[in-house]
Short mmCIF file of C-alpha atoms in Angstrom, two decimals:
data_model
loop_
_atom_site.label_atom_id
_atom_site.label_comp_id
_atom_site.label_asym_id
_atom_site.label_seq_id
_atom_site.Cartn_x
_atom_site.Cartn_y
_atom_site.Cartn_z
CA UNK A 1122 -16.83 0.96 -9.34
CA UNK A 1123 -13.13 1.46 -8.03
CA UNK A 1124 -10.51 -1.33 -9.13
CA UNK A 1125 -7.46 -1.51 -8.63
CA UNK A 1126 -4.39 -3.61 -9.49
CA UNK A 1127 -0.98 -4.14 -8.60
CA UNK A 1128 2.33 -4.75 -9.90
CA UNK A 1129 6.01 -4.35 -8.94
CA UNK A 1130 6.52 -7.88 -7.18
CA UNK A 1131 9.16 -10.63 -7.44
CA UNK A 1132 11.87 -12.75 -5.91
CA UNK A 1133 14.96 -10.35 -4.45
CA UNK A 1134 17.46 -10.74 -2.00
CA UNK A 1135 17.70 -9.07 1.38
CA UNK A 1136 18.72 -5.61 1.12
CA UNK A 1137 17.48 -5.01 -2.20
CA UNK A 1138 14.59 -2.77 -3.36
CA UNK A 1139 11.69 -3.46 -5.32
CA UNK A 1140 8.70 -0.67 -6.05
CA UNK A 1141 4.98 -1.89 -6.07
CA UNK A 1142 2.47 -0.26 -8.28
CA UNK A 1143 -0.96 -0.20 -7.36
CA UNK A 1144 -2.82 1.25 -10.18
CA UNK A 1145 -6.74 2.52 -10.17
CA UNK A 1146 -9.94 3.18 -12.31
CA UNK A 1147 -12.69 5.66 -11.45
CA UNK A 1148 -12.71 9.52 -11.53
CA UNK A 1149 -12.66 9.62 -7.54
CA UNK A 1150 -9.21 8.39 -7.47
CA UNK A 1151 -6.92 11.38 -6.56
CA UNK A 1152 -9.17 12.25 -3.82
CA UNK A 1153 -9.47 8.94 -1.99
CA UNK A 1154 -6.95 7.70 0.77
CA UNK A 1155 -5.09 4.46 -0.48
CA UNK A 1156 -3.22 2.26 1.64
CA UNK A 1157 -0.85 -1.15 1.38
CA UNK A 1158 -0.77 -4.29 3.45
CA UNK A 1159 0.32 -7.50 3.72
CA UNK A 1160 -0.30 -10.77 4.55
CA UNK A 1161 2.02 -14.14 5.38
CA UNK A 1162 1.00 -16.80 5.31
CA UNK A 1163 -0.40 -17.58 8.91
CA UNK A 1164 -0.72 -14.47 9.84
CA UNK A 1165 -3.49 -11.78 9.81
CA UNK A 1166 -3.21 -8.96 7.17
CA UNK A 1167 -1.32 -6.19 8.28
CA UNK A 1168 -1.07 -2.31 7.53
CA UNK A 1169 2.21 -1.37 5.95
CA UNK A 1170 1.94 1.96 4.75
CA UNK A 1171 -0.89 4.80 3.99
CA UNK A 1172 -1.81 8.26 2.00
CA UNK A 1173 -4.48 10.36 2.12
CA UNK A 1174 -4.74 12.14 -0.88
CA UNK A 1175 -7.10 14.48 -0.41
CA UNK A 1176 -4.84 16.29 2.29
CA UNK A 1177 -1.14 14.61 1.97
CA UNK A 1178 -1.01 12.86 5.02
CA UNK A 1179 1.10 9.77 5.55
CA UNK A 1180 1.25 6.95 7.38
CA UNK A 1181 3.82 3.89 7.93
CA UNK A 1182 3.80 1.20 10.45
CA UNK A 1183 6.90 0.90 12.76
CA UNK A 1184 8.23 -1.92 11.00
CA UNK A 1185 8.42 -0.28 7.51
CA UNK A 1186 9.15 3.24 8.73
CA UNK A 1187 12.50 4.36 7.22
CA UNK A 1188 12.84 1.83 4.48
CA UNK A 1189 9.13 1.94 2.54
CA UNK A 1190 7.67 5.42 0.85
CA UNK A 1191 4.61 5.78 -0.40
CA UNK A 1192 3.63 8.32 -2.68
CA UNK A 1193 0.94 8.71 -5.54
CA UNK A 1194 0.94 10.30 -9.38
CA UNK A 1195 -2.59 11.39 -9.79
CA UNK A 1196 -2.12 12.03 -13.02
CA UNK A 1197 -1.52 8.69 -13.78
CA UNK A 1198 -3.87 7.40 -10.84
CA UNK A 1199 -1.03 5.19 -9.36
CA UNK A 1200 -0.14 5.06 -5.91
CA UNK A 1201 3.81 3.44 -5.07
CA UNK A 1202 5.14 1.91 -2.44
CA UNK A 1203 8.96 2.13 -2.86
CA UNK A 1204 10.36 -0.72 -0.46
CA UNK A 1205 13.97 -0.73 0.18
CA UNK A 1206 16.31 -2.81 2.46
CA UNK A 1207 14.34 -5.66 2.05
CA UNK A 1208 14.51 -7.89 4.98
CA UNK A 1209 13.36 -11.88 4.71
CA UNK A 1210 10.31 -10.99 7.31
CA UNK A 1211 9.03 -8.07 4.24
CA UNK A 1212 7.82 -11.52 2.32
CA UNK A 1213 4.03 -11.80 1.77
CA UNK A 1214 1.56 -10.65 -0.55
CA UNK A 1215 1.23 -6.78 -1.05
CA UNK A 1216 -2.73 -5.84 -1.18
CA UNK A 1217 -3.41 -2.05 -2.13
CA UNK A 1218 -6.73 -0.80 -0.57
CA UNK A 1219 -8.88 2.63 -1.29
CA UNK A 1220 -11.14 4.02 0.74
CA UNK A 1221 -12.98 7.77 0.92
CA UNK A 1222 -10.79 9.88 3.05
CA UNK A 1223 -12.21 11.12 6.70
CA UNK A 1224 -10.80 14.58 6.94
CA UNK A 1225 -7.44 13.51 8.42
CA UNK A 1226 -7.69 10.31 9.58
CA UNK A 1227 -5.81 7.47 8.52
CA UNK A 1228 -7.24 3.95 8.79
CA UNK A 1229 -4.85 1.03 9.79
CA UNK A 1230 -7.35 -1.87 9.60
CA UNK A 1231 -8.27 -4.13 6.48
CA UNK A 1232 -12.23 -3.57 7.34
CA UNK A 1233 -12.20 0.27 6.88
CA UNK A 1234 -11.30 -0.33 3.20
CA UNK A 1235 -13.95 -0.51 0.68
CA UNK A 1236 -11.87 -1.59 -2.38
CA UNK A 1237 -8.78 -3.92 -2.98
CA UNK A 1238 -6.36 -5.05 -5.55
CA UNK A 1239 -5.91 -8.96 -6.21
CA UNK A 1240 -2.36 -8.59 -4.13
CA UNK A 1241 1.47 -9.16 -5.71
CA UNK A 1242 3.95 -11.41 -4.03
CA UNK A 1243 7.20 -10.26 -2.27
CA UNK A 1244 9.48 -12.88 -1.49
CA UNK A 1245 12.87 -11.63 0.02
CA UNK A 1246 15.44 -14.58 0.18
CA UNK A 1247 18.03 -14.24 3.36
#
């Protein structure tokens, strides 16, 4: 019953910033845990970045950590992820996933997602 869709993509250069949208439906929204990844091609789909709304706990992977915050505006059931310093290796499709949270745990794996977005493209140019 949960969709969700993204926005905020593009074509920038390295060192810009860009801000991805990942927008939901259903009532259960604010109290689910939504996370981003991202996939290159040739490579397995990663975990970039993670909130659990129910409690306010974050979660970034050590390759994002420092440049990419995620937050969330309930009241417009939208979650962000504001990506800055874009570097060419950033480039792949963005996927936003939503899940029921687990008291305080934070899932970093595709399969403990339930429901996903159709994905944006980043492409960072060097």
């Amino acid at each position: 019953q949960v969709q969700l869709e993204e926005s905020g993509g593009g074509l920038v250069q390295a060192g810009a910033s860009l801000r991805l949208s990942c927008e939901a439906s259903g009532h259960t929204f604010s109290r689910s845990a939504v996370a981003w990844f991202r996939q290159a091609p040739g490579k397995e789909r990663g975990f970039v970045a993670a909130i659990d709304q129910a409690s306010g706990s974050l979660k970034y992977a050590d390759s994002v950590k420092g440049r990419f915050t995620i937050s969330s505006d309930n009241a417009k059931n939208t979650v962000f992820l504001q990506m800055t310093r874009l570097k060419p290796e950033d480039t792949a499709i963005y996927y936003c996933a939503a899940r029921m949270p687990d008291f305080y745990i934070i899932y970093q794996t595709p399969g403990s997602y339930d429901y996903w977005g159709q994905g944006t493209q980043v492409t960072v140019s060097s």
